PDB file of C-alpha atoms and ligand atoms in Angstrom:
ATOM      1  CA  MET A  91     125.368 121.855  67.199  1.00 58.00           C
ATOM      2  CA  SER A  92     123.717 119.753  64.458  1.00 56.00           C
ATOM      3  CA  GLN A  93     124.437 116.250  63.798  1.00 62.00           C
ATOM      4  CA  SER A  94     126.527 116.839  60.579  1.00 84.00           C
ATOM      5  CA  GLU A  95     128.368 120.310  61.332  1.00 94.00           C
ATOM      6  CA  ARG A  96     131.994 119.827  60.915  1.00 97.00           C
ATOM      7  CA  ILE A  97     134.023 122.092  63.414  1.00 98.00           C
ATOM      8  CA  VAL A  98     137.792 122.311  62.187  1.00 98.00           C
ATOM      9  CA  VAL A  99     140.561 124.002  64.604  1.00 98.00           C
ATOM     10  CA  HIS A 100     143.351 125.372  62.606  1.00 98.00           C
ATOM     11  CA  TRP A 101     146.018 124.973  65.281  1.00 97.00           C
ATOM     12  CA  LEU A 102     149.435 126.336  65.292  1.00 96.00           C
ATOM     13  CA  ASN A 103     152.205 125.174  67.802  1.00 94.00           C
ATOM     14  CA  TYR A 104     153.061 127.437  70.557  1.00 91.00           C
ATOM     15  CA  SER A 105     149.972 130.034  69.860  1.00 94.00           C
ATOM     16  CA  ARG A 106     146.959 131.232  71.282  1.00 95.00           C
ATOM     17  CA  SER A 107     144.849 128.698  69.276  1.00 97.00           C
ATOM     18  CA  GLN A 108     145.376 126.229  72.222  1.00 96.00           C
ATOM     19  CA  ARG A 109     142.724 128.379  74.193  1.00 97.00           C
ATOM     20  CA  ILE A 110     140.314 127.590  71.366  1.00 98.00           C
ATOM     21  CA  ILE A 111     140.969 123.596  71.903  1.00 98.00           C
ATOM     22  CA  TRP A 112     140.604 124.041  75.828  1.00 98.00           C
ATOM     23  CA  LEU A 113     137.027 125.995  75.026  1.00 98.00           C
ATOM     24  CA  LEU A 114     135.774 123.034  72.949  1.00 98.00           C
ATOM     25  CA  GLU A 115     136.758 120.692  75.284  1.00 98.00           C
ATOM     26  CA  GLU A 116     134.904 122.917  77.871  1.00 98.00           C
ATOM     27  CA  LEU A 117     131.649 122.939  76.046  1.00 98.00           C
ATOM     28  CA  ASN A 118     131.948 119.405  75.067  1.00 97.00           C
ATOM     29  CA  ILE A 119     131.436 120.468  71.273  1.00 97.00           C
ATOM     30  CA  PRO A 120     133.259 117.585  69.082  1.00 97.00           C
ATOM     31  CA  PHE A 121     135.893 119.198  66.405  1.00 97.00           C
ATOM     32  CA  GLU A 122     138.536 118.198  63.660  1.00 97.00           C
ATOM     33  CA  LEU A 123     142.117 119.174  64.357  1.00 97.00           C
ATOM     34  CA  LYS A 124     144.604 120.439  61.734  1.00 97.00           C
ATOM     35  CA  THR A 125     148.031 121.210  62.968  1.00 96.00           C
ATOM     36  CA  TYR A 126     150.510 123.506  61.559  1.00 96.00           C
ATOM     37  CA  LYS A 127     154.173 123.916  62.422  1.00 94.00           C
ATOM     38  CA  ARG A 128     155.748 126.940  63.087  1.00 93.00           C
ATOM     39  CA  THR A 129     158.958 127.911  60.777  1.00 92.00           C
ATOM     40  CA  LYS A 130     162.416 128.261  61.837  1.00 87.00           C
ATOM     41  CA  GLU A 131     161.827 132.061  62.298  1.00 86.00           C
ATOM     42  CA  PHE A 132     158.749 131.212  64.259  1.00 88.00           C
ATOM     43  CA  ARG A 133     156.029 132.349  61.800  1.00 92.00           C
ATOM     44  CA  ALA A 134     153.032 130.348  60.650  1.00 95.00           C
ATOM     45  CA  PRO A 135     153.722 128.675  57.302  1.00 96.00           C
ATOM     46  CA  LEU A 136     152.012 130.024  54.394  1.00 96.00           C
ATOM     47  CA  GLU A 137     149.349 127.129  54.312  1.00 97.00           C
ATOM     48  CA  LEU A 138     147.469 129.087  56.828  1.00 97.00           C
ATOM     49  CA  ASP A 139     146.884 131.745  54.353  1.00 97.00           C
ATOM     50  CA  ASP A 140     144.530 129.249  52.287  1.00 97.00           C
ATOM     51  CA  VAL A 141     142.587 129.335  55.275  1.00 97.00           C
ATOM     52  CA  HIS A 142     142.003 133.029  56.292  1.00 97.00           C
ATOM     53  CA  PRO A 143     143.953 136.067  54.310  1.00 97.00           C
ATOM     54  CA  LEU A 144     146.013 136.781  57.340  1.00 97.00           C
ATOM     55  CA  GLY A 145     147.456 133.563  57.813  1.00 97.00           C
ATOM     56  CA  LYS A 146     147.211 133.467  61.565  1.00 97.00           C
ATOM     57  CA  SER A 147     146.156 131.126  64.003  1.00 97.00           C
ATOM     58  CA  PRO A 148     143.492 130.339  65.521  1.00 98.00           C
ATOM     59  CA  VAL A 149     141.498 130.360  62.550  1.00 98.00           C
ATOM     60  CA  ILE A 150     137.780 127.937  62.964  1.00 98.00           C
ATOM     61  CA  GLU A 151     136.374 126.449  60.070  1.00 98.00           C
ATOM     62  CA  ILE A 152     132.352 125.811  60.526  1.00 98.00           C
ATOM     63  CA  ILE A 153     131.395 123.396  58.041  1.00 97.00           C
ATOM     64  CA  LYS A 154     127.209 122.814  57.465  1.00 94.00           C
ATOM     65  CA  PRO A 155     125.431 119.903  56.233  1.00 93.00           C
ATOM     66  CA  ASP A 156     124.909 121.500  53.080  1.00 93.00           C
ATOM     67  CA  GLY A 157     128.237 122.522  52.728  1.00 92.00           C
ATOM     68  CA  GLU A 158     128.062 126.121  53.592  1.00 95.00           C
ATOM     69  CA  LYS A 159     131.395 127.212  55.680  1.00 96.00           C
ATOM     70  CA  LYS A 160     131.970 129.893  57.909  1.00 97.00           C
ATOM     71  CA  VAL A 161     135.462 130.991  58.703  1.00 98.00           C
ATOM     72  CA  LEU A 162     136.351 132.782  62.363  1.00 98.00           C
ATOM     73  CA  ALA A 163     139.372 134.515  62.991  1.00 98.00           C
ATOM     74  CA  GLU A 164     140.097 136.716  66.423  1.00 98.00           C
ATOM     75  CA  SER A 165     140.588 134.863  69.741  1.00 98.00           C
ATOM     76  CA  GLY A 166     138.088 136.833  71.377  1.00 98.00           C
ATOM     77  CA  HIS A 167     135.837 137.029  68.475  1.00 98.00           C
ATOM     78  CA  ILE A 168     135.668 132.555  68.166  1.00 98.00           C
ATOM     79  CA  ILE A 169     135.081 132.550  72.113  1.00 98.00           C
ATOM     80  CA  GLN A 170     132.433 135.083  72.278  1.00 98.00           C
ATOM     81  CA  TYR A 171     130.703 133.105  69.043  1.00 98.00           C
ATOM     82  CA  PHE A 172     131.112 129.765  70.667  1.00 98.00           C
ATOM     83  CA  LEU A 173     129.694 131.076  74.028  1.00 98.00           C
ATOM     84  CA  LYS A 174     126.594 132.835  71.970  1.00 97.00           C
ATOM     85  CA  HIS A 175     125.664 129.866  70.023  1.00 97.00           C
ATOM     86  CA  TYR A 176     127.094 126.433  71.665  1.00 97.00           C
ATOM     87  CA  ASP A 177     126.797 127.205  75.458  1.00 98.00           C
ATOM     88  CA  PRO A 178     123.060 127.106  76.438  1.00 97.00           C
ATOM     89  CA  ASN A 179     123.553 125.540  79.627  1.00 97.00           C
ATOM     90  CA  HIS A 180     125.906 128.518  80.743  1.00 98.00           C
ATOM     91  CA  ILE A 181     128.966 126.291  81.290  1.00 98.00           C
ATOM     92  CA  LEU A 182     131.308 128.824  80.387  1.00 98.00           C
ATOM     93  CA  THR A 183     128.771 132.297  80.099  1.00 98.00           C
ATOM     94  CA  PRO A 184     127.520 134.021  83.462  1.00 98.00           C
ATOM     95  CA  THR A 185     123.905 134.380  83.520  1.00 97.00           C
ATOM     96  CA  ASN A 186     124.520 137.595  85.540  1.00 96.00           C
ATOM     97  CA  PRO A 187     124.446 140.567  83.078  1.00 97.00           C
ATOM     98  CA  LYS A 188     126.933 142.521  85.011  1.00 98.00           C
ATOM     99  CA  GLU A 189     129.134 139.110  85.137  1.00 98.00           C
ATOM    100  CA  LEU A 190     128.488 138.911  81.402  1.00 98.00           C
ATOM    101  CA  GLU A 191     129.786 142.340  80.571  1.00 98.00           C
ATOM    102  CA  GLU A 192     133.046 141.974  82.707  1.00 98.00           C
ATOM    103  CA  MET A 193     133.672 138.415  80.956  1.00 98.00           C
ATOM    104  CA  ASP A 194     133.108 140.410  77.393  1.00 98.00           C
ATOM    105  CA  TYR A 195     135.491 143.296  78.576  1.00 98.00           C
ATOM    106  CA  PHE A 196     138.248 140.621  79.287  1.00 98.00           C
ATOM    107  CA  LEU A 197     137.374 138.999  75.645  1.00 98.00           C
ATOM    108  CA  HIS A 198     138.621 142.086  74.319  1.00 98.00           C
ATOM    109  CA  TYR A 199     141.394 143.322  76.663  1.00 98.00           C
ATOM    110  CA  SER A 200     143.085 140.060  76.380  1.00 98.00           C
ATOM    111  CA  GLU A 201     144.027 140.751  72.717  1.00 96.00           C
ATOM    112  CA  GLY A 202     143.694 144.416  72.552  1.00 97.00           C
ATOM    113  CA  SER A 203     145.854 145.631  75.382  1.00 97.00           C
ATOM    114  CA  LEU A 204     147.834 142.528  77.118  1.00 97.00           C
ATOM    115  CA  ASN A 205     148.997 140.551  74.125  1.00 95.00           C
ATOM    116  CA  SER A 206     150.084 143.124  72.390  1.00 94.00           C
ATOM    117  CA  LEU A 207     152.174 144.494  75.131  1.00 94.00           C
ATOM    118  CA  LEU A 208     153.684 140.629  75.117  1.00 93.00           C
ATOM    119  CA  VAL A 209     154.251 140.371  71.817  1.00 93.00           C
ATOM    120  CA  THR A 210     155.728 143.708  71.224  1.00 94.00           C
ATOM    121  CA  LEU A 211     158.709 142.713  73.931  1.00 92.00           C
ATOM    122  CA  LEU A 212     158.971 139.151  72.266  1.00 89.00           C
ATOM    123  CA  VAL A 213     159.518 141.004  68.874  1.00 90.00           C
ATOM    124  CA  HIS A 214     162.386 143.297  70.805  1.00 90.00           C
ATOM    125  CA  GLN A 215     163.786 139.614  71.906  1.00 86.00           C
ATOM    126  CA  PHE A 216     164.367 138.385  68.300  1.00 85.00           C
ATOM    127  CA  ALA A 217     165.555 141.956  67.106  1.00 88.00           C
ATOM    128  CA  LYS A 218     168.447 141.658  69.878  1.00 85.00           C
ATOM    129  CA  GLN A 219     169.021 138.274  68.369  1.00 84.00           C
ATOM    130  CA  LYS A 220     168.722 139.026  64.583  1.00 85.00           C
ATOM    131  CA  ALA A 221     170.966 142.159  64.970  1.00 87.00           C
ATOM    132  CA  PRO A 222     173.801 142.193  62.281  1.00 88.00           C
ATOM    133  CA  PHE A 223     177.399 140.661  63.801  1.00 85.00           C
ATOM    134  CA  GLY A 224     178.822 143.848  65.697  1.00 87.00           C
ATOM    135  CA  THR A 225     175.731 145.757  66.309  1.00 90.00           C
ATOM    136  CA  ARG A 226     174.027 143.327  68.498  1.00 89.00           C
ATOM    137  CA  PHE A 227     175.469 145.517  72.005  1.00 88.00           C
ATOM    138  CA  LEU A 228     174.172 148.661  70.150  1.00 91.00           C
ATOM    139  CA  MET A 229     170.717 147.040  69.451  1.00 91.00           C
ATOM    140  CA  GLY A 230     170.530 145.509  72.995  1.00 90.00           C
ATOM    141  CA  LEU A 231     170.838 148.892  74.236  1.00 91.00           C
ATOM    142  CA  LEU A 232     168.187 150.617  72.007  1.00 91.00           C
ATOM    143  CA  VAL A 233     165.588 147.769  73.091  1.00 91.00           C
ATOM    144  CA  LYS A 234     165.957 147.938  76.361  1.00 91.00           C
ATOM    145  CA  GLY A 235     165.779 151.704  76.437  1.00 92.00           C
ATOM    146  CA  ILE A 236     162.614 151.607  74.929  1.00 93.00           C
ATOM    147  CA  ASP A 237     161.465 148.772  76.997  1.00 92.00           C
ATOM    148  CA  ASP A 238     162.285 150.283  79.766  1.00 92.00           C
ATOM    149  CA  GLN A 239     160.478 153.505  79.124  1.00 93.00           C
ATOM    150  CA  PHE A 240     157.510 152.228  77.737  1.00 93.00           C
ATOM    151  CA  TYR A 241     156.499 148.456  77.561  1.00 94.00           C
ATOM    152  CA  LEU A 242     158.330 147.013  80.704  1.00 93.00           C
ATOM    153  CA  PRO A 243     156.274 149.543  82.847  1.00 94.00           C
ATOM    154  CA  GLU A 244     153.132 149.101  80.588  1.00 95.00           C
ATOM    155  CA  LEU A 245     153.006 145.228  81.159  1.00 94.00           C
ATOM    156  CA  LYS A 246     153.726 145.803  85.010  1.00 94.00           C
ATOM    157  CA  LYS A 247     150.991 147.938  84.952  1.00 96.00           C
ATOM    158  CA  ASN A 248     148.719 145.297  83.706  1.00 97.00           C
ATOM    159  CA  LEU A 249     149.936 142.839  85.784  1.00 96.00           C
ATOM    160  CA  ASN A 250     149.235 144.776  89.007  1.00 96.00           C
ATOM    161  CA  PHE A 251     145.612 145.682  87.370  1.00 98.00           C
ATOM    162  CA  LEU A 252     145.058 141.936  87.157  1.00 98.00           C
ATOM    163  CA  GLU A 253     146.379 141.016  90.485  1.00 98.00           C
ATOM    164  CA  ASN A 254     144.147 143.471  91.888  1.00 98.00           C
ATOM    165  CA  VAL A 255     141.210 142.013  90.141  1.00 98.00           C
ATOM    166  CA  LEU A 256     141.598 138.764  91.499  1.00 98.00           C
ATOM    167  CA  ILE A 257     142.203 140.275  94.946  1.00 98.00           C
ATOM    168  CA  LYS A 258     138.909 141.703  94.778  1.00 98.00           C
ATOM    169  CA  GLN A 259     137.539 138.515  93.297  1.00 98.00           C
ATOM    170  CA  LYS A 260     138.945 136.861  96.198  1.00 98.00           C
ATOM    171  CA  LYS A 261     137.688 139.282  98.915  1.00 98.00           C
ATOM    172  CA  GLU A 262     133.953 139.672  97.699  1.00 98.00           C
ATOM    173  CA  LEU A 263     133.005 136.377  96.156  1.00 98.00           C
ATOM    174  CA  ASN A 264     135.906 134.024  98.001  1.00 98.00           C
ATOM    175  CA  SER A 265     136.344 133.505  94.207  1.00 98.00           C
ATOM    176  CA  LYS A 266     139.625 131.845  92.412  1.00 98.00           C
ATOM    177  CA  TYR A 267     138.357 133.373  88.859  1.00 98.00           C
ATOM    178  CA  PHE A 268     138.288 136.285  86.905  1.00 98.00           C
ATOM    179  CA  VAL A 269     134.683 136.449  86.690  1.00 98.00           C
ATOM    180  CA  GLY A 270     131.909 135.475  89.434  1.00 98.00           C
ATOM    181  CA  ASN A 271     132.380 132.463  90.759  1.00 97.00           C
ATOM    182  CA  SER A 272     133.325 129.712  88.014  1.00 98.00           C
ATOM    183  CA  LEU A 273     135.284 129.271  85.082  1.00 98.00           C
ATOM    184  CA  THR A 274     134.044 131.353  82.139  1.00 98.00           C
ATOM    185  CA  GLY A 275     135.607 132.559  78.804  1.00 98.00           C
ATOM    186  CA  ALA A 276     137.754 135.350  80.952  1.00 98.00           C
ATOM    187  CA  ASP A 277     139.988 132.536  82.184  1.00 98.00           C
ATOM    188  CA  ILE A 278     140.050 130.860  78.768  1.00 98.00           C
ATOM    189  CA  ILE A 279     141.437 134.016  77.345  1.00 98.00           C
ATOM    190  CA  LEU A 280     143.833 134.961  79.552  1.00 98.00           C
ATOM    191  CA  SER A 281     145.045 131.735  79.883  1.00 98.00           C
ATOM    192  CA  PHE A 282     147.636 132.545  76.805  1.00 96.00           C
ATOM    193  CA  PRO A 283     149.113 135.384  77.796  1.00 95.00           C
ATOM    194  CA  ILE A 284     149.413 135.063  82.053  1.00 96.00           C
ATOM    195  CA  LEU A 285     149.824 131.504  82.390  1.00 95.00           C
ATOM    196  CA  THR A 286     151.643 130.165  78.631  1.00 93.00           C
ATOM    197  CA  ASN A 287     153.716 133.435  78.346  1.00 91.00           C
ATOM    198  CA  ILE A 288     154.414 134.370  81.608  1.00 92.00           C
ATOM    199  CA  PHE A 289     153.541 132.128  84.826  1.00 93.00           C
ATOM    200  CA  SER A 290     154.479 128.859  83.213  1.00 89.00           C
ATOM    201  CA  SER A 291     157.905 130.047  81.501  1.00 77.00           C
ATOM    202  CA  LYS A 292     159.639 132.154  84.415  1.00 74.00           C
ATOM    203  CA  ASP A 293     162.904 132.063  82.155  1.00 76.00           C
ATOM    204  CA  SER A 294     161.007 133.505  79.343  1.00 72.00           C
ATOM    205  CA  ALA A 295     159.410 135.944  81.741  1.00 80.00           C
ATOM    206  CA  LYS A 296     162.831 137.098  83.156  1.00 80.00           C
ATOM    207  CA  ALA A 297     163.813 137.271  79.412  1.00 73.00           C
ATOM    208  CA  LEU A 298     161.124 139.781  78.753  1.00 73.00           C
ATOM    209  CA  GLY A 299     162.416 142.032  81.785  1.00 78.00           C
ATOM    210  CA  VAL A 300     159.804 140.813  84.767  1.00 82.00           C
ATOM    211  CA  ASN A 301     161.800 139.208  87.510  1.00 84.00           C
ATOM    212  CA  ASP A 302     159.882 137.464  90.429  1.00 88.00           C
ATOM    213  CA  ILE A 303     157.032 137.512  89.406  1.00 92.00           C
ATOM    214  CA  GLU A 304     155.702 134.770  91.843  1.00 91.00           C
ATOM    215  CA  LYS A 305     156.494 137.244  94.434  1.00 92.00           C
ATOM    216  CA  ARG A 306     155.183 140.396  93.131  1.00 92.00           C
ATOM    217  CA  TRP A 307     151.954 138.786  91.644  1.00 95.00           C
ATOM    218  CA  PRO A 308     151.005 136.124  93.995  1.00 96.00           C
ATOM    219  CA  ASN A 309     147.336 135.774  93.239  1.00 98.00           C
ATOM    220  CA  LEU A 310     148.084 135.844  89.257  1.00 97.00           C
ATOM    221  CA  ASN A 311     150.601 132.884  90.238  1.00 96.00           C
ATOM    222  CA  GLU A 312     148.080 131.178  92.175  1.00 97.00           C
ATOM    223  CA  TRP A 313     145.359 131.203  89.484  1.00 98.00           C
ATOM    224  CA  SER A 314     147.998 130.246  86.916  1.00 97.00           C
ATOM    225  CA  GLU A 315     148.967 127.188  89.024  1.00 97.00           C
ATOM    226  CA  ASN A 316     145.060 126.583  89.450  1.00 98.00           C
ATOM    227  CA  ILE A 317     144.532 126.758  85.797  1.00 98.00           C
ATOM    228  CA  ALA A 318     146.990 124.469  84.977  1.00 97.00           C
ATOM    229  CA  LYS A 319     145.375 121.909  87.095  1.00 98.00           C
ATOM    230  CA  GLU A 320     141.858 122.209  85.253  1.00 98.00           C
ATOM    231  CA  PRO A 321     140.801 118.688  83.964  1.00 98.00           C
ATOM    232  CA  LYS A 322     139.951 120.258  80.374  1.00 98.00           C
ATOM    233  CA  PHE A 323     142.786 122.194  80.092  1.00 98.00           C
ATOM    234  CA  ILE A 324     145.020 119.000  80.600  1.00 97.00           C
ATOM    235  CA  LYS A 325     142.894 117.184  78.122  1.00 97.00           C
ATOM    236  CA  ALA A 326     143.575 119.840  75.910  1.00 97.00           C
ATOM    237  CA  LYS A 327     146.962 119.538  75.889  1.00 95.00           C
ATOM    238  CA  GLU A 328     147.286 116.074  75.762  1.00 95.00           C
ATOM    239  CA  LEU A 329     145.619 116.432  72.586  1.00 95.00           C
ATOM    240  CA  VAL A 330     148.267 118.326  70.877  1.00 94.00           C
ATOM    241  CA  ALA A 331     151.141 117.257  73.115  1.00 91.00           C
ATOM    242  CA  GLU A 332     153.267 115.432  69.977  1.00 88.00           C
ATOM    243  CA  TYR A 333     152.883 118.532  67.837  1.00 87.00           C
ATOM    244  CA  ASP A 334     153.519 121.170  70.772  1.00 76.00           C
ATOM    245  CA  THR A 335     157.378 121.028  70.468  1.00 69.00           C
ATOM    246  CA  ILE A 336     158.982 124.305  69.982  1.00 61.00           C
ATOM    247  CA  THR A 337     158.711 127.441  72.343  1.00 62.00           C
ATOM    248  CA  PRO A 338     159.955 130.975  71.666  1.00 58.00           C
ATOM    249  CA  ASN A 339     164.217 130.967  71.412  1.00 48.00           C
ATOM    250  CA  ILE A 340     164.454 133.923  73.643  1.00 42.00           C
TER     251      ILE A 340
HETATM  252  N1  GSH B 669     144.424 138.945  67.126  1.00 63.30           N
HETATM  253  C1  GSH B 669     144.818 137.473  66.892  1.00 63.30           C
HETATM  254  C2  GSH B 669     146.217 137.448  66.615  1.00 63.30           C
HETATM  255  C3  GSH B 669     146.588 135.769  65.665  1.00 63.30           C
HETATM  256  C4  GSH B 669     147.788 135.772  66.067  1.00 63.30           C
HETATM  257  O1  GSH B 669     148.953 136.575  66.181  1.00 63.30           O
HETATM  258  N2  GSH B 669     148.140 134.227  65.864  1.00 63.30           N
HETATM  259  C5  GSH B 669     149.658 134.245  66.411  1.00 63.30           C
HETATM  260  C6  GSH B 669     149.947 132.708  67.005  1.00 63.30           C
HETATM  261  S1  GSH B 669     149.989 133.010  68.387  1.00 63.30           S
HETATM  262  C7  GSH B 669     150.247 133.649  64.834  1.00 63.30           C
HETATM  263  O2  GSH B 669     149.286 133.156  63.998  1.00 63.30           O
HETATM  264  N3  GSH B 669     151.766 134.150  64.408  1.00 63.30           N
HETATM  265  C8  GSH B 669     152.163 133.446  63.290  1.00 63.30           C
HETATM  266  C9  GSH B 669     152.378 134.319  62.478  1.00 63.30           C
HETATM  267  O3  GSH B 669     152.309 135.761  62.547  1.00 63.30           O
HETATM  268  O4  GSH B 669     153.694 134.131  61.654  1.00 63.30           O
HETATM  269  C10 GSH B 669     143.803 136.716  68.040  1.00 63.30           C
HETATM  270  O5  GSH B 669     143.565 137.283  68.597  1.00 63.30           O
HETATM  271  O6  GSH B 669     143.773 135.396  67.415  1.00 63.30           O
END
């Protein structure tokens, strides 16, 4: 990174953007933090629309000394960009081509498959809460029917898949990470859906419809516990502790 380049992280409380702070801490990249607070409907505030037309977080601005500005959105793209341009010493980027491909897979999988399932389940919980008085019971039945038939079996299938990746990693490489034998972008991107959304909030996991998570997916539970102890993960959490107050009310 050149001396006077500025990196601004547009961070929203209780969001995927936490991963980007953790990523930058791991890569020892200095950054400026701009914080946003979710509305009471748990949406992003409108100011985020001024940074990127979709108004989501994370969004990153890279401002060059001559004023040229690059705006990066989409967690997987942001992580891939920083690993490609800011990780010459392979702190988080595998050197082995096979492991690089495995990491790239998870950078797409996390948002493309896993998080989209979780968002649907979360929105269904909101639907039950928002149903007009007198229709809540019916809405609950409707949502449960859809989730039981489609989304919950899919979520369990995904958790089984991830559990089996970790079992294989342990068996073949004696590794506690998703790719290779050290922390990579794969662990960083998966930290939000697995650790934040499921394993660190067991009540939320129950509300989403998955019970006994520690018993059913012990390796994912252990991975989550290990990730929560990573020093830079803790540092990233401390950096935003005063702003990170709201969690989804489900
Ligand atoms: N696919 C995007 C998703 C971004 C996204 O949906 N972010 C959420 C926070 S976790 C958000 O900004 N939600 C607020 C809203 O939609 O109002 C990514 O991977 O970064």
